[in-house]
CSV table of C-alpha atoms and ligand atoms in Angstrom, one decimal:
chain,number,residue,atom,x,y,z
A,1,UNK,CA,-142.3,-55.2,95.0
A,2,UNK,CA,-145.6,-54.1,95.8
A,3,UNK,CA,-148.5,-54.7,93.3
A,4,UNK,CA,-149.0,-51.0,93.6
A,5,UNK,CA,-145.8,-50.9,91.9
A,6,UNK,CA,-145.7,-54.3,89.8
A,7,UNK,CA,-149.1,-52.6,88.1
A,8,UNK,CA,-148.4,-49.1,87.8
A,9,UNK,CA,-148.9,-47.5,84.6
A,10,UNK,CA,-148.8,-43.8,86.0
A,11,UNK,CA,-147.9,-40.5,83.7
A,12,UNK,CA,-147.4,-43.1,80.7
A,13,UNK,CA,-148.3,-42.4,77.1
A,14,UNK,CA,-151.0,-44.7,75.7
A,15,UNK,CA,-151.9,-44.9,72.1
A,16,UNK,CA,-155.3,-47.5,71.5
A,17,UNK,CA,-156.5,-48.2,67.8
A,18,UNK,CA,-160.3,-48.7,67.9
A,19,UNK,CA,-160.7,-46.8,71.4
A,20,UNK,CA,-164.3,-45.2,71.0
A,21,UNK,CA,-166.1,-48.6,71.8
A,22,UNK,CA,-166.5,-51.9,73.5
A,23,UNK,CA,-162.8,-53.6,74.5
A,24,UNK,CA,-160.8,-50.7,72.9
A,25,UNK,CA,-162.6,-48.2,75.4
A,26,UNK,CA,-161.8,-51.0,77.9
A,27,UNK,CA,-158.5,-50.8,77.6
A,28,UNK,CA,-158.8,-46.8,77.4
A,29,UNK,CA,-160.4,-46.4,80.9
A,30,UNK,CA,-158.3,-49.3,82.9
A,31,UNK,CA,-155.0,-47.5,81.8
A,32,UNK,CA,-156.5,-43.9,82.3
A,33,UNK,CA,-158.0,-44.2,85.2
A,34,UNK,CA,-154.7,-45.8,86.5
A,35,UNK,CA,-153.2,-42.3,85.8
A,36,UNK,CA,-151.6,-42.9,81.7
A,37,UNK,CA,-152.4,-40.4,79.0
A,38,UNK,CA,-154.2,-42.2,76.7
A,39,UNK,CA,-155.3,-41.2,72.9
A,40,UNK,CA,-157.9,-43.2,71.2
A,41,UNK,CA,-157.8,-43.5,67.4
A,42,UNK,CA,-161.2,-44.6,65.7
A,43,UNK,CA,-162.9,-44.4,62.6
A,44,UNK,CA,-166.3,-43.6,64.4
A,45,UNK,CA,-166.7,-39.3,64.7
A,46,UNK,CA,-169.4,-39.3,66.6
A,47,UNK,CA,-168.7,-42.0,69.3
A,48,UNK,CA,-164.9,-40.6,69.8
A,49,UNK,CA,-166.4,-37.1,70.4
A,50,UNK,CA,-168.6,-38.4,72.5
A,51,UNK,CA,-166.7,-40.7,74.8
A,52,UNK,CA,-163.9,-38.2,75.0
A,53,UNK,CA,-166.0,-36.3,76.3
A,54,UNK,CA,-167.4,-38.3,79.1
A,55,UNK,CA,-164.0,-39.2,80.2
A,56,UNK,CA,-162.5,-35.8,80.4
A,57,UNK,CA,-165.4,-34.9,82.0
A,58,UNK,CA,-164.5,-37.5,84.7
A,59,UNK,CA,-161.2,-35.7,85.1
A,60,UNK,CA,-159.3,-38.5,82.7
A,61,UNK,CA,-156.4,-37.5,80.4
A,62,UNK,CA,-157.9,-38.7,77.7
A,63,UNK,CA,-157.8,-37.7,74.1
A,64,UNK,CA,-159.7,-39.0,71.0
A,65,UNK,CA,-158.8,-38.5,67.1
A,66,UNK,CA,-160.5,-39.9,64.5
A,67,UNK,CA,-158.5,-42.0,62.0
A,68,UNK,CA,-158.9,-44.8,60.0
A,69,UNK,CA,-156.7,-47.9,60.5
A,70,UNK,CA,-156.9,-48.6,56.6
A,71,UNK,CA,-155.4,-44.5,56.3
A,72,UNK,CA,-151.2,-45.6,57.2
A,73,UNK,CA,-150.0,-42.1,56.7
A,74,UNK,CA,-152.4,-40.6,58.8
A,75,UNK,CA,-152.1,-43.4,61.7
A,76,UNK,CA,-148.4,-42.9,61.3
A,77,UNK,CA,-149.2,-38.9,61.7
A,78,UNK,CA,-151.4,-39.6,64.9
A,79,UNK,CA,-149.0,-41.7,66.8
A,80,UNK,CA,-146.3,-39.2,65.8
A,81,UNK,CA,-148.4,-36.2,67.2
A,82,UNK,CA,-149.3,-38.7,70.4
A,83,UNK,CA,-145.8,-39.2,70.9
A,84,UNK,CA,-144.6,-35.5,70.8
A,85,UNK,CA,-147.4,-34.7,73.1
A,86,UNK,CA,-146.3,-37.1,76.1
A,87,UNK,CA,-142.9,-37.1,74.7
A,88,UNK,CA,-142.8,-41.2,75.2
A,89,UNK,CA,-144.9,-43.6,73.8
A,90,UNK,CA,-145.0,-46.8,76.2
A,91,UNK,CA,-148.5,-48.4,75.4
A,92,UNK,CA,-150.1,-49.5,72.3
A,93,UNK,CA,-153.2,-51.6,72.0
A,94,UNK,CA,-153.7,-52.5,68.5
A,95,UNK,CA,-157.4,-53.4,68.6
A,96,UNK,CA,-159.5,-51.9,65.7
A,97,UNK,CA,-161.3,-54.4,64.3
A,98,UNK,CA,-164.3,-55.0,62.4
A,99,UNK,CA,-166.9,-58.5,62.2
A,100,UNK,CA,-167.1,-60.0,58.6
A,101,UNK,CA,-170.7,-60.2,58.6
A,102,UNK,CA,-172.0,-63.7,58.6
A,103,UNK,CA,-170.8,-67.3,57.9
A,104,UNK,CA,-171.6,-70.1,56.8
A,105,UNK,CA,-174.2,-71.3,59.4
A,106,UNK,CA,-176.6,-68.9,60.5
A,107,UNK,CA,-177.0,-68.4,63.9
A,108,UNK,CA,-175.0,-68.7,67.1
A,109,UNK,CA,-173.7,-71.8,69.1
A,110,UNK,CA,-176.3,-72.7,71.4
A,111,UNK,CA,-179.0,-71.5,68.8
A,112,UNK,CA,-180.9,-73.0,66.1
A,113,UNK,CA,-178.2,-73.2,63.2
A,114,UNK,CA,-178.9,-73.5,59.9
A,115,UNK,CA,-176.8,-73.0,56.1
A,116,UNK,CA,-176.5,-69.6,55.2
A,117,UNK,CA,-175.7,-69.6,51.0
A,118,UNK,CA,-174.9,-66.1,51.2
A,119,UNK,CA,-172.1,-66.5,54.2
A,120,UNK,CA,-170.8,-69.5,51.8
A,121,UNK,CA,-167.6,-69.8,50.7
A,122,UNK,CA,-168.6,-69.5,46.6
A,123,UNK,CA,-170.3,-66.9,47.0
A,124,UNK,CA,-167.8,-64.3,49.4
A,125,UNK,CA,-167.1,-61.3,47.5
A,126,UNK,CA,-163.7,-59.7,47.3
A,127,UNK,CA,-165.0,-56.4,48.4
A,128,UNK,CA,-165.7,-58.0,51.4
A,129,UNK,CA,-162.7,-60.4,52.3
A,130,UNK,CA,-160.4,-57.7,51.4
A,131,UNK,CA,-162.3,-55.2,53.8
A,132,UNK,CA,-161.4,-57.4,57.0
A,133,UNK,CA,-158.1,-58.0,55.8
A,134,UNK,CA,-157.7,-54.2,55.5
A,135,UNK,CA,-158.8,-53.5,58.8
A,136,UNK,CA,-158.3,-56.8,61.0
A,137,UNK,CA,-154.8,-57.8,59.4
A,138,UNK,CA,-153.1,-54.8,57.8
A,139,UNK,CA,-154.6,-52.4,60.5
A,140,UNK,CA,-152.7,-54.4,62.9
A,141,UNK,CA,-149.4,-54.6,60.7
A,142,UNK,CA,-149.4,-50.9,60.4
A,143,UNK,CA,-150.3,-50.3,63.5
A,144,UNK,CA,-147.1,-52.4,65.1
A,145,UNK,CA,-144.9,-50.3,62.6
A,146,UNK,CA,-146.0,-46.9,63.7
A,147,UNK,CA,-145.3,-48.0,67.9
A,148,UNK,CA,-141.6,-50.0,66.8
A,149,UNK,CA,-140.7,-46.5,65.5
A,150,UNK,CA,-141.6,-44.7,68.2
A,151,UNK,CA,-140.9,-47.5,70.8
A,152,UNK,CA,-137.6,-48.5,69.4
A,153,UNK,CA,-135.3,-45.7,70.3
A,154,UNK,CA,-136.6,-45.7,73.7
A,155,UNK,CA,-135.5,-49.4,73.8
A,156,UNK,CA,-139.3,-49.9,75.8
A,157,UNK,CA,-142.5,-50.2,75.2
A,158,UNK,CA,-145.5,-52.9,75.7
A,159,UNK,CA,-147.7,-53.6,72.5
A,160,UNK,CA,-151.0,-55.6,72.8
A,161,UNK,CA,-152.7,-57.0,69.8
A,162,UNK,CA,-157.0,-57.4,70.0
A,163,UNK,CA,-157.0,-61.3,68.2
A,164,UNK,CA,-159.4,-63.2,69.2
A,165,UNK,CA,-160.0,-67.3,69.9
A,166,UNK,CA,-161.1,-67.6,66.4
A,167,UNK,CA,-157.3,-67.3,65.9
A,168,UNK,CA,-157.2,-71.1,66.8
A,169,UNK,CA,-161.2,-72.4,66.6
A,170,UNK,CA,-162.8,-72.1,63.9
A,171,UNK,CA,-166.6,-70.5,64.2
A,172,UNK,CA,-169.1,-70.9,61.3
A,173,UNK,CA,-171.5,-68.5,62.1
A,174,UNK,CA,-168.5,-65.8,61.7
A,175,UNK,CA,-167.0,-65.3,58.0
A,176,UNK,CA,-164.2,-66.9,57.1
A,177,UNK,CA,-162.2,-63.4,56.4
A,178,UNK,CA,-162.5,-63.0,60.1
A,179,UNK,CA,-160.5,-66.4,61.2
A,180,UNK,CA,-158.0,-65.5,58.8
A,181,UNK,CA,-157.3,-62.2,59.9
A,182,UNK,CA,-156.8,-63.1,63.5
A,183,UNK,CA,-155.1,-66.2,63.1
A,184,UNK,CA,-152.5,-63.9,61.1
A,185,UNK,CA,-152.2,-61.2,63.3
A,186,UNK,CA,-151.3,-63.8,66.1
A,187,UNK,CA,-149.0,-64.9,64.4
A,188,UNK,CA,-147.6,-61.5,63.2
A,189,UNK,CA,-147.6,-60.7,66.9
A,190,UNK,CA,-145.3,-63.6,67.6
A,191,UNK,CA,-143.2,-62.6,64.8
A,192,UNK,CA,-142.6,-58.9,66.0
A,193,UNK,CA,-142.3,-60.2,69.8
A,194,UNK,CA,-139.1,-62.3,68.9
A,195,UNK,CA,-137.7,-59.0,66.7
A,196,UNK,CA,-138.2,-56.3,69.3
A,197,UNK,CA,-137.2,-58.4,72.1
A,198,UNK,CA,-134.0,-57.4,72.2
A,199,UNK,CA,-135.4,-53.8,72.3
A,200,UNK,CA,-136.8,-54.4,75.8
A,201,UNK,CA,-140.6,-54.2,73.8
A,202,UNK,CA,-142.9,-57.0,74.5
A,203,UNK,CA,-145.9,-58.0,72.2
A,204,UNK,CA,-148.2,-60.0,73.2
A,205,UNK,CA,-151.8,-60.8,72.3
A,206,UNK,CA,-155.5,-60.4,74.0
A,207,UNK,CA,-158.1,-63.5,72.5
A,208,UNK,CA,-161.5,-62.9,73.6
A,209,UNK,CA,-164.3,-64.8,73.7
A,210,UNK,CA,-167.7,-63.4,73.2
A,211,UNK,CA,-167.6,-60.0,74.9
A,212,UNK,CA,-170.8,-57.9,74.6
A,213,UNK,CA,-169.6,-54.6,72.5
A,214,UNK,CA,-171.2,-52.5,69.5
A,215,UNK,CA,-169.3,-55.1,66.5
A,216,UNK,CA,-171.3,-56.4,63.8
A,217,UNK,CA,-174.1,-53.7,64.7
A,218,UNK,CA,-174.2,-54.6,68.3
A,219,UNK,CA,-175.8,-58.2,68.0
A,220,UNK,CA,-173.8,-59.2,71.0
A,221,UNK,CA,-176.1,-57.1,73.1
A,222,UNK,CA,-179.4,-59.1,72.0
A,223,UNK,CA,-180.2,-60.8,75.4
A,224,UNK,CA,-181.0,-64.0,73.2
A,225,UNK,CA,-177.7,-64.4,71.9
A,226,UNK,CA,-176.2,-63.6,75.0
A,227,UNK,CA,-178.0,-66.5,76.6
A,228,UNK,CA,-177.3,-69.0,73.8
A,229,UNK,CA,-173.9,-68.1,74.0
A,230,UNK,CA,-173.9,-68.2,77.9
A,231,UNK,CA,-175.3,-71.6,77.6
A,232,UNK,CA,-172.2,-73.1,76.0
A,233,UNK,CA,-169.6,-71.1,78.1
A,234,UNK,CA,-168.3,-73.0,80.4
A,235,UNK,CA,-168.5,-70.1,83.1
A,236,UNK,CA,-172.1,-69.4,82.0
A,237,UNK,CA,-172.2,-66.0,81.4
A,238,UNK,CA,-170.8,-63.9,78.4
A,239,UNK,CA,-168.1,-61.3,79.0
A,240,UNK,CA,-168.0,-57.1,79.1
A,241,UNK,CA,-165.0,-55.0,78.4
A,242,UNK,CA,-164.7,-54.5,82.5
A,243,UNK,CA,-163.6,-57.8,82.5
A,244,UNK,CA,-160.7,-57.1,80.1
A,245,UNK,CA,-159.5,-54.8,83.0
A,246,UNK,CA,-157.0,-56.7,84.9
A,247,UNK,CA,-155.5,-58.3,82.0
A,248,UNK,CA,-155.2,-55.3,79.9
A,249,UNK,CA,-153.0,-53.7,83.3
A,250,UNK,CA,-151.1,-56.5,83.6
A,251,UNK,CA,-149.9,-56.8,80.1
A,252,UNK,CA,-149.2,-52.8,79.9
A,253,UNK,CA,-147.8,-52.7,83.4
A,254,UNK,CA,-144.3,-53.6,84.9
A,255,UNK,CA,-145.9,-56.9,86.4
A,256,UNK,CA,-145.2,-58.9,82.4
A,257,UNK,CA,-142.0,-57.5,82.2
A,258,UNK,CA,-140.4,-60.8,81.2
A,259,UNK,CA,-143.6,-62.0,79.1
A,260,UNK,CA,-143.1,-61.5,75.3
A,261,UNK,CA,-145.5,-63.0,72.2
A,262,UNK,CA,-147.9,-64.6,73.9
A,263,UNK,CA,-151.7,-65.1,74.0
A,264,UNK,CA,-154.1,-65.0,76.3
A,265,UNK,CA,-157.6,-65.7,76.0
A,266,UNK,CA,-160.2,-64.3,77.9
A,267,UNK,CA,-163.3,-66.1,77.4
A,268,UNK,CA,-165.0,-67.9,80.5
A,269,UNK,CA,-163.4,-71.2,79.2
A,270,UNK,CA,-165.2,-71.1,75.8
A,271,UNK,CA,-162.3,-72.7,74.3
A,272,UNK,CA,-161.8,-75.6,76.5
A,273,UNK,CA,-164.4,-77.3,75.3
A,274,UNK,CA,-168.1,-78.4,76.4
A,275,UNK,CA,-168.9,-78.6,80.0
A,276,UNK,CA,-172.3,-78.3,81.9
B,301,LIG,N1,-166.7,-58.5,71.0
B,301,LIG,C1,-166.2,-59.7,70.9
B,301,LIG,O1,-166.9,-60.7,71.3
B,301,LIG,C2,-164.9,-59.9,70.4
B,301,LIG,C3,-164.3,-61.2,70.4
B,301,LIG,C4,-163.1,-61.4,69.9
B,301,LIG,C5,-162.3,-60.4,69.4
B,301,LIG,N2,-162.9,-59.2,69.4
B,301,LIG,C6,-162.0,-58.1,68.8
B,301,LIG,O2,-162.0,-57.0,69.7
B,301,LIG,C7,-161.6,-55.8,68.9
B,301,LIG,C8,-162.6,-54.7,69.4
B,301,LIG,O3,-163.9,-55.0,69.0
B,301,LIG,P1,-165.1,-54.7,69.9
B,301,LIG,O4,-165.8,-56.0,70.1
B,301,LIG,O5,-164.8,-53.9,71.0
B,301,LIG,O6,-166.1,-54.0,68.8
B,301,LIG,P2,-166.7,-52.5,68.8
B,301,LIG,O7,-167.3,-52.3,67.5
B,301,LIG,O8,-167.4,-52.2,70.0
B,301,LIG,O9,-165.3,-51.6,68.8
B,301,LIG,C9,-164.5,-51.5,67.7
B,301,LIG,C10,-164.1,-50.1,67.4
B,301,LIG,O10,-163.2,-50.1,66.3
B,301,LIG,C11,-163.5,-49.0,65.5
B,301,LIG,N3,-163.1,-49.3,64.1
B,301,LIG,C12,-163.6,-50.1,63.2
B,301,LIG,N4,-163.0,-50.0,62.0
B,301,LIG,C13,-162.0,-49.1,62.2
B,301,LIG,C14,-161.0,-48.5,61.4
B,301,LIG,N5,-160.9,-48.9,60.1
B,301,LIG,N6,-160.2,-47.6,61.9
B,301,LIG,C15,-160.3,-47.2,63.2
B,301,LIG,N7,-161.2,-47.7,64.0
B,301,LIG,C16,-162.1,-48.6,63.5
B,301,LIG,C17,-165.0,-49.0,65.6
B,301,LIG,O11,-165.5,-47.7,65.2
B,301,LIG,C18,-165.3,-49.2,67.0
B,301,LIG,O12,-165.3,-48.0,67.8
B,301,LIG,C19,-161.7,-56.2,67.4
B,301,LIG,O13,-160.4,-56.4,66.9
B,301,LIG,C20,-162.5,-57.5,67.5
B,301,LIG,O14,-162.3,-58.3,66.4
B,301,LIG,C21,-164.1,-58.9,69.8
């Protein structure tokens, strides 16, 4: 086969949860510049408008909608209306997610770090743990609902789940909410992987590192953090969505055909360990 072929993702039907920004719209331009129909589903009016915009403009087939990940009936009406649209639905990145504001520690690894009372365990609201889990774990749940019923009858379909390598390592400077929620949505990957299976539907799961997008009010584009954080990488430099490209092609495209519930990470080796 040749990789023209193994990676093709041509005239398919694309849904992506979170698509206006950072590694959602990542995902959004690798598969629609590759030829799929892609529609983007975020919370964020402004920044869907806008970006659908830009890459319609660029001769895309792209479409944006704003929903809210936390809304189910109205994420189950947009992937319906998706779905009659390209009349298939073969993609789904399930990537919304949101940054639980900070930790325990303040500041990041390669920084000075210090206790932060407020980001302490004693003193997390509920508003605020139940807000991730809204978004990070049952915004992925409901999200992997509304593609089975769509992919199912099809018997096809490729599903790929934003976690994150806090879904195994632990990182004080993030709220706890936030470990929780991705180590759950792994594992609800791995769950729904070995049930749909048999449908000919993979799932499997994306776990980045520190990628520099708009989360958490776009810290990760402070040039500071990004060269504390760089400092501790093994690879020495921090990551951009481009760099979700390939992997995001491969794990929609024909070339992981016989790959089901697994995770990747992406992140320069971060979770390795220490090197130079
Ligand atoms: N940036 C990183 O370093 C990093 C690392 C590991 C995992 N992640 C994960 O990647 C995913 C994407 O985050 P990002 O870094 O690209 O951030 P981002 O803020 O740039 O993009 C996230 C998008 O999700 C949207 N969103 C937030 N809440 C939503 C909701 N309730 N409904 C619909 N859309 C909603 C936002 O409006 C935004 O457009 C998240 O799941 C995040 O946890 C990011």
């Amino acid at each position: 086969m040749k990789i023209a072929d193994l990676f093709k993702v041509e005239g398919y039907g694309v849904v992506v949860t979170g698509g206006a920004s950072g590694l959602g719209l990542g995902f959004t331009e690798a598969l629609a510049a590759n030829g799929a129909r892609v529609t983007m589903l975020d919370i964020d009016a402004k920044r869907i408008a806008d970006e659908t915009k830009r890459l319609q403009t660029a001769g895309l087939d792209v479409r944006g909608e704003v929903v809210d990940v936390t809304d189910h009936p109205r994420l189950d009406k947009a992937f319906d209306d998706a779905a009659k649209l390209y009349g298939r639905l073969d993609v789904v990145f399930a990537n919304a997610g949101i940054d639980p504001g900070p930790g325990a520690i303040a500041g990041w690894v390669g920084s000075n770090r210090q206790r932060n009372e407020a980001g302490a365990l004693e003193n997390y609201t509920d508003e605020r743990w139940n807000r991730v889990i809204d978004i990070n774990l049952d915004g992925v749940f409901a999200t992997l609902r509304a593609a089975a019923r769509h992919m199912k009858p099809r018997k096809t379909g490729r599903i790929v789940v934003t976690t994150s390598i806090a879904a195994y390592l632990n990182e004080a400077a993030i709220g706890a909410a936030y470990m929780a929620t991705k180590a759950g949505a792994a594992h609800l990957m791995r769950s729904v992987a070995l049930e749909l299976a048999a449908y000919n539907i993979t799932v499997n799961a994306i776990a980045p590192g520190f990628f520099v997008t708009n989360i958490g009010g776009g810290h990760a584009h402070n040039p500071e953090t990004q060269k504390a954080v760089a400092g501790v990488v093994p690879m020495h430099r921090v990551g951009f969505p481009k760099d979700m490209a390939g992997l995001a092609l491969f794990l929609a495209s024909p070339a992981s055909d016989y790959i089901t519930g697994q995770q990747i990470s992406i992140d320069g080796g971060w979770s390795l360990g220490v090197a130079d």
